[in-house]
Amino acid sequence: MESTNFLWDLFGRNVWTVLAVISLPLLFVLVYALIAILAELKISAWIQERLGPMRTGPWGILQPVAEVIKLLQKEDITPDQSSKLLYNLAPFIIFTGAYAAFAVIPFSSAFVPAGIDVGLFYVFAIGSISAMGIVMGGWASNNKYSLMGAMRSISQLISYEIPAAMAILSVVVLTSSMNMQEISSMQSGGFWNWFIFGGPGGWSKLWVIPFTIGLTIIYFIASLAETNRVPFDIPEGESELVAGFHTEYSGMKFAMFFFAEYANMFVVSAILTTIFLGGWNSPFGDFLQGPWWGVFWFILKSFFIVLLQIWIRWTLPRFRVDQLMHVGWKVLLPLSFVCFVAISLFAMLN
Amino acid sequence: MGEIKRMDLEYSQLDSDRMRINVGPQHPSTHGVLRLEVEVDGEIVTEVVPHLGYLHRSFEKHCEKLNYQQIIPFIDRMDYISAMNNEWPYVMALEKMLDIKVPEKVEYIRVIVAELNRIANHQIAVATFGMDAGAFTPFLYYFRDREAIISILERLSGARLLYNYFRVGGMAADIYPGFKDDCLNVVKQVRKTNAEIMKLLIHNSIFIKRSANVGILTPEVAINYACSGPVLRGSGVAHDLRRDEPYSVYDRFDFEIPVGKGDVGVVGDCWNRNIVRVHEMEQSCRIIEQALAQMPETGDVKAMIPKRIKLPKGEVYMRTENPKGDLGFYIVSNGTDKPERMKARGTSFVNLSVIPEISKGYMFADLILILGSIDIVLGEVDR
């Protein structure tokens, strides 16, 4: 792929530009996480008729910064009986898993950190790494709550990756590509060409629209489960498991889990945006279309999905473990298969 | 012990190690310093042993060293969420012994503050039950409303939680101007929020999935364990002392006794225990409205308060309908101004004893919900 990256066009491909390309998403994750935490605080306050943080800065907008500083200052406790190496490694692995996924996310038509051809496949592979981190952290803590949280987490991740993978596979069937940049550029020309509405095509695509909308919803639900958000926050279900797999973590390592959770939220939202909501394309055809506007649209859409996740978190109760499995295996999976078959049929007929 | 009820045979034949987990005394959802020693087989609870005493303050022994008037603030600290209701059976027991006829207005004030406190108690019960299920928002809605009730009780008694408002033969203070309007506003707001909570939480399909058919307490078991209050009524037994043994002026009001009907799940499960509380709030609202209308305008609330309380030799037992169930006080008097022996029948203690019976064979997450649906206050369990 040429010209996937404006930095390489401008400065050539050398050590410094590669470093810049790597650190740009990191910069983005840090800023985004602060904004997302503030959004979580403020939206929850708004839903619950509270004010939320008001003391740190005007309307409390510096609250996330204050929280990060607080977490940095806190004592970093390693339990005596824990498996030290795994215990200390786990938060980094989880964060790496979340951050590595940013490598293939197309922020704009002119910027994707690594425009590899198996982007979607890569995202899925790398997403599973965080499950490993969770199990490591939960097991190494030598805490029964952590262990139970980790066990729940792994079963949850495995069962919800399959419907999510089916949803993504359907798009791959439609596009014959796993390159996220290509998938994005295929959806240009207004919201009617997004894959939530069956992708580009004539009137013959009308009958496939219910299935693509269904897949979008299936992917969204599965992504909630993958990021351990309510109603699927069972691995850390505070009312029964205290804090689940990160019960024993404190200070900076806890902050890593925290950041990873928010980073993961953005990753799944970004994938949803890219494959179903047109990626960096403007919803109005050529209006406000372009590399710079692309960044705006992409972040706007992704952040909208993140806000949706926050909204759901403060509205719904939590599932039980067996009910979660029921939803995953007996509801979402068959539905995603049905949609997949329908879309495959559509792709074959076209 | 250790028998698995709900899982099929194939599962129980697997030889798996069981794990013992301590839930509490420091745990986010034990509703106080309760410690449950839980044995789990994977996620299935096989045994629950409650360990009590982390909040034990020798309440009953203390009372033997105190004047009768001095005991009232101690009683507040039993079920500290519904302190107004706690004081009532105690002062009624003394009034019975001393043969004091309480002024009409005092009776109505007592009914109103007790019902207001009952609403506040049920709000916390439903709210924390929702939070046990993972729904945090209803919790804050209820706390917002409870604030109005607490403010009224604060203006009456001077305290927000532990009121010390009842006196033997009267009340510590008369109602303030504007009391009626405040009460009516509270009633209005309670109804509005309850209608909202019904949609947001109670009939939420995830919430129904979580709480229906969980922790089923059959009426027979409930009666055998001497459960009372919403725990008993959730099992379909319409037992309410306000109607069955009308005390004070409760026979003058028109109200219903909500019971678990099993519209969702089965009678006696967590969902039905919880819905009883929501319906009881509505009934309390009705009682408050009627009491406000009937309350005499004039009357000295301190007229019948004796200067010095010296009980005749003998014993007395008086019980009333606390928000959590039957609360009774048994007082043995030796003729002095201090009780010889004082025994409280703590509702939460009795209701808690049913936990090992109804939580075996359910998931670990269900145990937390069952505990939440019982609605205990550790101040009353340990005393």
XYZ file of C-alpha atoms in Angstrom:
733
model
C 0.000 0.000 0.000
C 1.373 3.380 -0.845
C 0.515 6.650 0.761
C -1.272 5.255 3.794
C 0.660 7.570 5.941
C 1.069 11.280 5.431
C 4.218 11.335 7.585
C 6.008 9.047 5.158
C 4.963 11.171 2.242
C 6.302 14.261 3.954
C 9.524 13.107 5.585
C 10.324 9.762 4.066
C 10.512 6.497 5.878
C 13.226 6.713 8.550
C 13.653 5.978 12.238
C 12.156 9.285 13.314
C 9.012 9.058 11.259
C 8.470 5.468 12.359
C 8.801 6.601 15.950
C 6.373 9.420 15.290
C 3.885 7.042 13.702
C 4.138 4.750 16.717
C 3.764 7.511 19.271
C 0.901 9.368 17.593
C -1.694 6.767 18.626
C -0.170 6.650 22.106
C -0.599 10.384 22.384
C -4.114 9.958 21.129
C -4.871 7.169 23.622
C -3.663 9.240 26.546
C -5.685 12.309 25.589
C -8.682 10.216 24.628
C -8.582 8.253 27.909
C -8.646 11.467 29.909
C -11.593 12.745 27.897
C -13.384 9.406 28.140
C -12.917 9.282 31.899
C -14.292 12.786 32.187
C -17.171 11.812 29.919
C -17.865 8.787 32.065
C -17.877 10.920 35.216
C -19.996 13.649 33.742
C -22.444 11.465 31.837
C -23.016 9.236 34.846
C -23.587 12.368 36.907
C -25.984 13.674 34.316
C -27.914 10.394 34.199
C -28.074 10.227 37.971
C -29.010 13.858 38.526
C -25.753 14.708 40.200
C -23.250 17.390 39.348
C -20.250 15.107 39.149
C -16.783 16.497 39.799
C -16.929 20.283 40.126
C -13.875 21.284 42.133
C -10.937 20.483 39.870
C -10.844 23.178 37.227
C -13.913 24.746 35.648
C -16.787 22.187 35.856
C -14.282 19.637 37.064
C -12.682 19.116 33.680
C -9.310 18.445 35.286
C -10.697 15.597 37.391
C -9.208 12.816 35.199
C -5.799 14.475 35.457
C -6.178 14.621 39.221
C -7.137 10.968 39.307
C -4.166 9.915 37.238
C -1.841 11.911 39.475
C -3.419 10.330 42.516
C -2.945 6.844 41.105
C 0.678 7.597 40.276
C 1.364 8.643 43.840
C -0.227 5.612 45.412
C 1.777 2.816 46.894
C 2.404 0.018 44.470
C 1.517 -3.103 46.412
C 2.642 -6.537 45.366
C 1.043 -9.237 47.507
C 3.540 -11.351 49.388
C 2.288 -14.690 48.130
C 1.792 -13.610 44.547
C 3.727 -14.838 41.574
C 5.817 -11.695 41.224
C 6.835 -11.855 37.582
C 3.362 -12.620 36.240
C 1.738 -10.210 38.641
C 3.909 -7.337 37.479
C 3.763 -8.306 33.829
C -0.019 -8.615 33.546
C -0.973 -4.906 33.376
C 1.633 -4.278 30.692
C 0.421 -7.175 28.608
C -3.142 -5.959 28.819
C -2.169 -2.448 27.860
C 0.046 -3.727 25.053
C -2.858 -5.726 23.697
C -5.099 -2.711 23.715
C -2.494 -0.365 22.294
C -1.188 -2.697 19.618
C -4.616 -2.771 18.039
C -4.213 0.892 17.172
C -1.591 -0.102 14.611
C -4.157 -0.881 11.950
C -6.884 1.590 12.795
C -7.337 4.032 9.918
C -7.772 7.440 11.467
C -7.953 9.147 8.115
C -7.477 8.437 4.444
C -3.968 9.767 4.903
C -3.054 8.110 8.165
C -3.018 4.545 9.320
C -0.009 3.513 11.418
C 0.462 0.218 9.592
C -1.579 -0.429 6.481
C -1.252 -4.205 6.519
C -3.569 -6.309 4.399
C -4.842 -8.509 7.220
C -5.791 -5.639 9.522
C -9.029 -7.150 10.777
C -7.386 -10.476 11.402
C -4.576 -8.736 13.252
C -6.999 -6.815 15.461
C -8.668 -10.031 16.485
C -5.435 -11.815 17.173
C -4.042 -8.960 19.200
C -7.314 -8.495 21.076
C -6.978 -11.956 22.557
C -3.682 -11.000 24.161
C -5.474 -8.906 26.741
C -7.370 -12.032 27.820
C -4.011 -13.578 28.551
C -3.092 -10.599 30.681
C -6.318 -10.853 32.614
C -5.752 -14.515 33.394
C -2.156 -13.839 34.352
C -3.140 -11.018 36.666
C -6.017 -12.935 38.181
C -4.039 -16.078 38.791
C -0.834 -14.413 39.969
C -2.631 -12.264 42.542
C -3.190 -15.339 44.699
C -6.642 -14.078 45.554
C -9.815 -16.096 45.223
C -11.838 -13.201 43.909
C -9.173 -12.443 41.311
C -9.055 -16.060 40.257
C -12.806 -16.264 39.839
C -12.822 -12.995 37.933
C -10.105 -14.242 35.615
C -11.906 -17.524 35.003
C -15.087 -15.725 34.162
C -13.229 -13.313 31.952
C -11.595 -15.944 29.801
C -14.831 -17.830 29.222
C -16.565 -14.586 28.399
C -13.930 -13.449 25.928
C -13.898 -16.763 24.114
C -17.645 -16.957 23.798
C -18.101 -13.400 22.601
C -15.243 -13.350 20.145
C -17.076 -15.784 17.933
C -20.184 -13.671 17.237
C -17.941 -10.635 16.832
C -15.782 -12.556 14.403
C -18.851 -13.650 12.450
C -19.948 -10.036 12.162
C -16.550 -9.000 10.882
C -16.324 -11.991 8.579
C -19.560 -10.963 6.931
C -18.043 -7.621 6.051
C -14.993 -9.409 4.720
C -17.308 -11.452 2.521
C -18.840 -8.256 1.184
C -15.557 -6.456 0.632
C -13.197 -9.338 -0.156
C -10.621 -7.441 1.863
C -9.262 -7.468 5.379
C -7.436 -4.196 4.943
C -9.217 -1.680 7.108
C -8.123 1.241 4.963
C -9.618 -0.389 1.872
C -12.828 -1.190 3.707
C -13.048 2.437 4.747
C -12.502 3.811 1.259
C -15.122 1.437 -0.176
C -17.777 3.136 1.939
C -17.255 6.642 0.598
C -20.127 8.617 -0.885
C -22.593 9.166 1.887
C -24.026 7.141 4.710
C -26.079 5.021 2.328
C -22.873 3.308 1.279
C -21.874 2.299 4.776
C -21.906 -1.374 5.524
C -24.523 -0.902 8.220
C -26.774 -0.252 5.208
C -25.369 -3.076 3.125
C -22.445 -1.204 1.628
C -22.229 0.362 -1.819
C -24.616 -1.072 -4.344
C -27.888 -0.588 -6.154
C -31.425 -1.227 -5.017
C -30.781 -4.944 -4.975
C -29.026 -4.478 -1.622
C -32.259 -3.483 0.116
C -33.090 -6.975 1.376
C -29.704 -7.392 2.969
C -29.960 -4.221 5.070
C -31.788 -5.848 8.035
C -29.004 -8.391 8.257
C -26.222 -5.821 8.211
C -27.977 -3.715 10.832
C -28.405 -6.889 12.872
C -24.722 -7.643 12.547
C -23.850 -4.131 13.677
C -25.918 -4.649 16.800
C -24.453 -8.109 17.353
C -20.960 -6.733 17.033
C -21.774 -3.894 19.401
C -23.147 -6.275 22.057
C -20.206 -8.621 21.651
C -17.830 -5.694 21.924
C -19.432 -4.681 25.208
C -18.667 -8.147 26.483
C -15.123 -8.017 25.167
C -14.372 -4.792 26.972
C -15.997 -6.033 30.207
C -18.532 -3.250 30.240
C -21.982 -3.391 31.808
C -24.126 -5.473 31.355
C -21.225 -7.882 30.838
C -18.849 -6.598 33.515
C -18.943 -9.954 35.251
C -15.147 -10.416 35.489
C -14.993 -7.377 37.719
C -18.565 -7.501 39.037
C -18.016 -5.429 42.113
C -21.003 -6.638 44.073
C -19.785 -10.203 44.167
C -16.091 -10.236 43.226
C -14.977 -6.975 44.875
C -13.016 -5.852 41.803
C -12.526 -9.138 39.982
C -9.169 -9.830 38.430
C -7.620 -6.530 39.495
C -8.643 -6.721 43.163
C -5.055 -6.755 44.376
C -3.689 -4.123 42.036
C -3.018 -0.593 43.155
C -1.311 2.561 42.008
C 0.192 2.662 38.546
C -0.601 -0.943 37.717
C -4.238 -0.364 38.450
C -4.064 2.725 36.260
C -2.726 0.526 33.450
C -5.821 -1.686 33.716
C -7.928 1.413 33.752
C -6.257 2.869 30.668
C -6.413 -0.468 28.922
C -10.134 -0.680 29.527
C -10.728 2.725 28.001
C -8.307 2.034 25.166
C -10.144 -1.214 24.470
C -13.425 0.631 24.435
C -12.053 2.880 21.737
C -10.578 -0.002 19.757
C -13.869 -1.857 19.504
C -15.665 1.385 18.705
C -13.091 2.150 16.033
C -13.545 -1.273 14.468
C -17.288 -0.857 14.520
C -16.894 2.571 12.943
C -14.504 1.326 10.299
C -16.387 -1.722 9.168
C -19.977 -0.616 9.611
C -20.154 3.153 9.958
C -18.007 4.220 7.057
C -14.771 4.832 8.913
C -13.418 8.283 8.165
C -16.012 9.000 5.474
C -18.349 11.910 5.805
C -21.972 10.836 6.063
C -22.917 13.418 3.403
C -20.967 12.307 0.358
C -18.353 14.883 -0.615
C -19.464 17.389 1.999
C -16.627 17.894 4.522
C -14.768 14.973 2.975
C -10.996 14.842 3.032
C -7.984 13.641 5.005
C -8.344 16.183 7.810
C -12.103 15.977 8.031
C -11.620 12.222 8.021
C -9.942 12.403 11.406
C -12.848 14.457 12.665
C -15.511 12.071 11.378
C -13.667 9.005 12.527
C -13.153 10.247 16.072
C -16.681 11.633 16.198
C -18.232 8.333 15.215
C -15.985 6.274 17.458
C -16.585 8.541 20.382
C -20.299 8.307 19.798
C -20.044 4.535 20.204
C -17.962 5.026 23.350
C -20.653 7.334 24.726
C -23.223 4.669 23.896
C -21.213 2.212 25.977
C -21.097 4.668 28.855
C -24.821 5.291 28.593
C -25.556 1.577 28.736
C -23.246 1.131 31.694
C -25.226 3.541 33.833
C -28.598 2.172 32.821
C -28.540 -1.593 32.913
C -27.989 -4.191 35.626
C -25.462 -6.963 35.209
C -25.956 -10.431 33.749
C -25.085 -13.570 35.650
C -22.330 -15.837 34.381
C -24.569 -18.544 33.006
C -26.939 -15.998 31.477
C -23.998 -14.366 29.787
C -23.038 -17.685 28.247
C -26.635 -18.222 27.239
C -26.768 -14.888 25.443
C -23.429 -15.493 23.785
C -23.844 -19.044 22.561
C -27.579 -19.467 22.137
C -28.689 -16.020 20.984
C -25.886 -14.019 19.418
C -24.046 -16.878 17.741
C -27.037 -18.374 15.845
C -28.201 -14.894 14.884
C -24.781 -13.980 13.579
C -24.686 -17.214 11.571
C -28.039 -16.409 10.017
C -26.837 -12.936 9.076
C -23.586 -14.360 7.764
C -25.356 -16.847 5.537
C -27.705 -14.167 4.227
C -24.849 -11.848 3.428
C -22.865 -14.600 1.794
C -25.860 -15.346 -0.385
C -26.088 -11.682 -1.285
C -22.410 -11.552 -2.145
C -22.741 -14.673 -4.269
C -25.740 -13.355 -6.214
C -24.057 -10.026 -6.947
C -24.409 -30.315 53.515
C -22.662 -29.934 50.242
C -25.513 -31.379 48.265
C -26.083 -29.709 44.927
C -29.716 -29.169 44.245
C -30.088 -27.480 40.936
C -27.326 -28.915 38.793
C -27.807 -32.185 36.989
C -26.189 -35.408 38.073
C -23.425 -35.446 35.514
C -21.992 -32.275 36.909
C -22.104 -33.355 40.519
C -20.343 -36.595 39.713
C -17.306 -34.667 38.604
C -14.757 -34.672 41.360
C -13.872 -31.032 41.677
C -12.287 -29.234 44.571
C -14.460 -26.866 46.477
C -13.260 -23.457 47.420
C -14.103 -21.574 50.587
C -14.499 -17.864 50.125
C -15.019 -15.272 52.781
C -17.574 -12.706 51.783
C -17.067 -9.923 54.229
C -16.758 -8.458 56.778
C -15.156 -6.002 54.335
C -16.900 -6.659 51.071
C -18.757 -4.219 48.826
C -22.121 -5.902 49.120
C -22.557 -7.460 52.525
C -24.694 -4.529 53.713
C -22.555 -4.029 56.768
C -19.996 -6.060 58.627
C -21.539 -9.430 57.961
C -19.189 -12.254 57.166
C -20.459 -15.107 55.069
C -18.259 -18.133 54.814
C -19.193 -19.547 51.463
C -18.202 -22.860 50.006
C -18.376 -22.828 46.240
C -18.072 -25.551 43.680
C -16.904 -23.481 40.734
C -19.647 -20.882 40.726
C -22.249 -22.947 42.577
C -22.774 -22.218 46.245
C -22.760 -25.415 48.264
C -22.688 -24.031 51.782
C -23.174 -20.706 53.501
C -22.281 -20.020 57.108
C -23.033 -16.527 58.403
C -20.664 -15.293 61.070
C -22.032 -12.525 63.239
C -20.781 -10.285 65.974
C -18.579 -7.761 64.196
C -20.889 -4.971 65.314
C -21.840 -6.322 68.701
C -22.235 -3.543 71.265
C -23.896 -5.365 74.201
C -27.084 -3.415 73.658
C -29.211 -5.588 75.914
C -26.703 -5.589 78.743
C -26.227 -1.858 78.420
C -29.928 -1.302 78.891
C -29.807 -2.852 82.340
C -27.615 0.017 83.474
C -29.656 2.825 81.977
C -32.804 4.714 82.843
C -35.790 3.944 80.678
C -35.506 7.314 78.927
C -31.814 6.821 78.266
C -32.462 3.598 76.394
C -34.299 5.307 73.535
C -31.144 6.618 71.783
C -29.629 3.150 72.049
C -32.623 1.661 70.329
C -32.077 4.078 67.453
C -28.765 2.402 66.845
C -30.257 -1.028 66.284
C -31.826 -0.700 62.881
C -30.244 2.632 62.154
C -31.965 3.004 58.784
C -35.437 3.026 60.330
C -34.781 4.472 63.770
C -38.259 5.991 64.129
C -39.840 2.586 63.809
C -37.454 1.109 66.353
C -38.409 3.511 69.085
C -42.071 2.860 68.730
C -42.499 -0.648 70.192
C -40.248 0.313 73.098
C -42.190 3.405 74.122
C -45.431 1.530 73.548
C -44.282 -1.225 75.872
C -43.535 1.323 78.576
C -46.811 3.135 77.989
C -48.609 -0.164 78.370
C -46.866 -0.824 81.677
C -47.453 2.701 82.957
C -50.981 2.748 81.593
C -50.532 6.060 79.765
C -53.118 7.150 77.229
C -51.192 8.948 74.516
C -52.767 12.123 73.087
C -54.465 11.719 69.730
C -52.133 14.077 67.930
C -49.093 12.162 69.136
C -50.469 8.953 67.664
C -50.847 10.595 64.281
C -47.381 12.128 64.379
C -46.001 8.704 65.233
C -47.805 7.092 62.338
C -46.576 9.736 59.914
C -42.938 9.695 60.979
C -42.913 5.905 61.117
C -44.360 5.634 57.634
C -41.966 8.263 56.312
C -39.151 6.274 57.817
C -40.563 3.098 56.348
C -40.453 4.661 52.904
C -36.849 5.725 53.507
C -35.964 2.208 54.613
C -37.569 0.555 51.624
C -35.916 3.038 49.319
C -32.535 1.952 50.608
C -33.549 -1.697 50.443
C -34.685 -1.539 46.829
C -31.790 0.710 45.865
C -29.108 -1.519 47.335
C -30.805 -4.567 45.896
C -30.572 -2.960 42.488
C -26.950 -2.150 43.126
C -26.267 -5.767 44.021
C -27.601 -6.610 40.597
C -25.233 -4.072 39.070
C -27.658 -1.188 38.502
C -26.160 1.856 40.117
C -28.431 4.605 38.853
C -31.656 3.678 40.725
C -29.597 3.779 43.902
C -28.923 7.473 43.464
C -32.489 8.232 42.397
C -33.707 6.775 45.654
C -31.086 8.532 47.696
C -32.100 11.825 46.139
C -35.690 11.216 47.280
C -34.675 9.909 50.660
C -32.950 13.205 51.268
C -36.340 14.960 51.374
C -37.625 12.497 53.965
C -34.485 12.835 56.046
C -34.868 16.620 55.942
C -38.399 16.405 57.313
C -37.316 14.101 60.107
C -34.363 16.352 60.783
C -36.592 19.380 61.163
C -38.798 17.403 63.532
C -36.203 15.779 65.720
C -32.935 17.571 65.077
C -31.166 14.479 63.811
C -30.874 12.978 60.382
C -30.445 9.304 61.154
C -30.702 8.527 64.871
C -33.665 10.614 65.868
C -34.397 10.060 69.577
C -37.769 11.627 68.816
C -40.202 9.373 70.645
C -40.834 9.877 74.322
C -42.772 7.696 76.697
C -46.218 9.279 76.508
C -45.461 11.783 73.792
C -42.936 13.195 71.392
C -39.801 15.257 71.916
C -41.188 18.128 69.864
C -44.305 19.199 68.042
C -44.524 19.309 64.275
C -43.297 22.455 62.551
C -45.389 24.780 60.371
C -45.392 23.546 56.808
C -44.942 19.935 57.864
C -48.029 18.808 55.986
C -46.915 20.374 52.719
C -43.485 18.820 53.039
C -45.026 15.400 53.609
C -47.353 15.747 50.640
C -44.445 16.779 48.437
C -42.519 13.718 49.562
C -45.476 11.479 48.807
C -45.743 12.967 45.338
C -42.066 12.534 44.644
C -41.998 8.967 45.994
C -44.777 7.968 43.645
C -43.078 9.616 40.702
C -39.751 7.925 41.348
C -41.349 4.556 41.984
C -43.096 4.714 38.638
C -39.733 5.461 37.060
C -37.932 2.696 38.945
C -40.600 0.231 37.879
C -39.646 0.884 34.278
C -35.931 1.339 34.749
C -35.152 -1.481 37.150
C -37.986 -3.689 38.341
C -39.278 -4.660 34.916
C -35.915 -4.553 33.207
C -35.507 -7.920 31.538
C -31.932 -8.355 32.737
C -33.033 -7.574 36.278
C -35.894 -10.055 36.013
C -33.489 -12.676 34.680
C -31.202 -12.070 37.600
C -33.684 -11.942 40.461
C -36.695 -14.038 39.420
C -36.632 -17.740 40.378
C -33.644 -17.102 42.606
C -33.502 -17.768 46.339
C -36.986 -19.220 46.549
C -38.336 -19.079 50.084
C -41.471 -21.167 50.406
C -44.157 -19.941 52.829
C -43.642 -23.003 55.045
C -39.918 -22.404 55.393
C -40.506 -18.699 55.967
C -42.934 -19.425 58.791
C -40.697 -22.111 60.273
C -37.814 -19.667 60.412
C -40.103 -16.995 61.900
C -39.401 -14.622 59.021
C -41.480 -11.485 58.984
C -41.937 -8.297 57.079
C -41.391 -8.139 53.315
C -39.410 -11.395 53.444
C -42.500 -13.244 54.665
C -44.906 -11.259 52.508
C -42.755 -11.905 49.471
C -43.539 -15.570 50.040
C -47.219 -14.788 49.768
C -48.167 -14.726 53.452
C -50.189 -11.596 54.170
C -48.965 -10.975 57.674
C -48.710 -7.394 58.815
C -49.007 -6.346 62.433
C -50.464 -3.007 61.413
C -53.545 -4.890 60.294
C -53.378 -8.161 62.244
C -52.748 -6.614 65.660
C -53.690 -3.001 65.069
C -51.742 -0.777 67.410
C -51.882 3.003 67.727
C -54.393 4.344 65.188
C -53.684 1.972 62.314
C -57.219 0.615 62.415
C -58.457 3.976 61.124
C -56.584 3.832 57.838
C -57.456 2.157 54.621
C -54.453 0.325 53.213
C -53.575 -2.944 51.619
C -50.929 -5.491 52.449
C -48.883 -6.202 49.345
C -47.732 -9.772 48.960
C -45.580 -11.494 46.393
C -47.958 -12.731 43.730
C -45.500 -14.329 41.378
C -46.425 -12.255 38.299
C -42.759 -12.653 37.454
C -40.857 -15.681 38.644
C -42.369 -17.679 41.477
C -43.772 -16.571 44.815
C -40.999 -16.222 47.354
C -38.116 -15.430 45.009
C -35.906 -12.363 45.186
C -37.935 -10.418 42.655
C -41.155 -10.889 44.625
C -39.523 -9.975 47.919
C -38.276 -6.830 46.290
C -41.526 -5.805 44.603
C -43.326 -6.072 47.948
C -41.175 -3.216 49.203
C -41.981 -1.040 46.225
C -45.707 -1.628 46.725
C -45.387 -1.000 50.455
C -43.977 2.439 49.730
C -47.186 3.224 47.891
C -49.251 1.940 50.829
C -47.199 4.057 53.212
C -47.931 7.053 51.020
C -51.635 6.313 51.331
C -51.390 6.043 55.113
C -49.487 9.320 55.314
C -52.100 11.118 53.224
C -54.955 9.800 55.387
C -53.105 10.527 58.613
C -52.380 14.082 57.534
C -56.050 14.604 56.770
C -57.228 13.112 60.059
C -54.594 14.612 62.343
C -56.059 16.979 64.949
C -54.740 20.526 64.629
C -54.248 21.126 68.315
C -52.904 19.104 71.178
C -49.862 19.162 73.418
C -47.463 16.441 72.403
C -45.662 16.621 75.731
C -48.730 16.619 77.956
C -48.518 12.984 79.005
C -44.760 12.627 79.347
C -44.062 11.478 82.915
C -41.348 13.292 84.848
C -39.809 10.111 86.118
C -40.394 6.637 84.832
C -40.605 3.908 87.400
C -42.188 0.775 86.059
C -44.258 -1.492 88.282
C -42.845 -4.947 88.877
C -43.646 -7.258 85.991
C -42.882 -7.910 82.402
C -44.118 -6.688 79.068
C -43.690 -7.622 75.444
C -44.688 -5.279 72.677
C -44.132 -5.673 68.972
C -44.812 -3.498 65.978
C -44.365 -3.717 62.255
C -40.869 -2.466 61.523
C -40.035 -1.935 57.832
C -38.023 -5.132 58.014
C -40.581 -7.139 59.975
C -41.814 -7.713 63.511
C -39.726 -5.848 66.003
C -40.444 -6.724 69.595
C -39.144 -5.647 72.982
C -39.423 -7.793 76.056
C -38.841 -5.843 79.252
C -38.645 -7.343 82.726
C -39.050 -4.742 85.420
C -38.028 -5.091 89.033
C -39.792 -1.956 90.171
C -36.887 0.448 89.785
C -36.182 3.026 87.091
C -33.927 0.585 85.233
C -34.998 -2.627 83.509
C -33.989 -5.904 85.078
C -33.710 -7.507 81.667
C -34.272 -6.214 78.195
C -34.560 -8.417 75.148
C -35.039 -7.255 71.612
C -36.360 -9.475 68.895
C -34.251 -8.192 66.035
C -35.993 -8.643 62.729
C -32.846 -8.681 60.639
C -31.323 -11.371 62.853
C -34.281 -13.670 62.397
C -34.586 -13.003 58.686
C -30.865 -13.514 58.159
C -31.022 -16.993 59.640
C -32.868 -18.190 56.560
C -29.917 -17.421 54.241
C -28.165 -20.832 54.476
C -31.485 -22.499 53.760
C -32.368 -20.634 50.575
C -29.023 -19.944 48.946
C -27.647 -23.439 48.441
C -27.395 -24.616 44.861
C -27.545 -21.168 43.312
C -24.720 -19.275 41.690
C -22.317 -17.204 43.712
C -23.703 -14.008 42.187
C -27.185 -15.086 43.272
C -26.081 -15.348 46.872
C -25.351 -11.625 46.872
C -28.789 -10.932 45.449
C -30.467 -13.184 48.018
C -28.657 -11.374 50.791
C -29.733 -8.056 49.295
C -33.351 -9.174 49.007
C -33.472 -10.131 52.689
C -32.586 -6.520 53.559
C -30.633 -6.769 56.766
C -29.038 -4.098 58.900
C -26.108 -5.329 60.891
C -26.791 -2.935 63.731
C -29.884 -4.948 64.436
C -28.376 -8.363 63.757
C -25.524 -7.929 66.188
C -27.060 -5.375 68.545
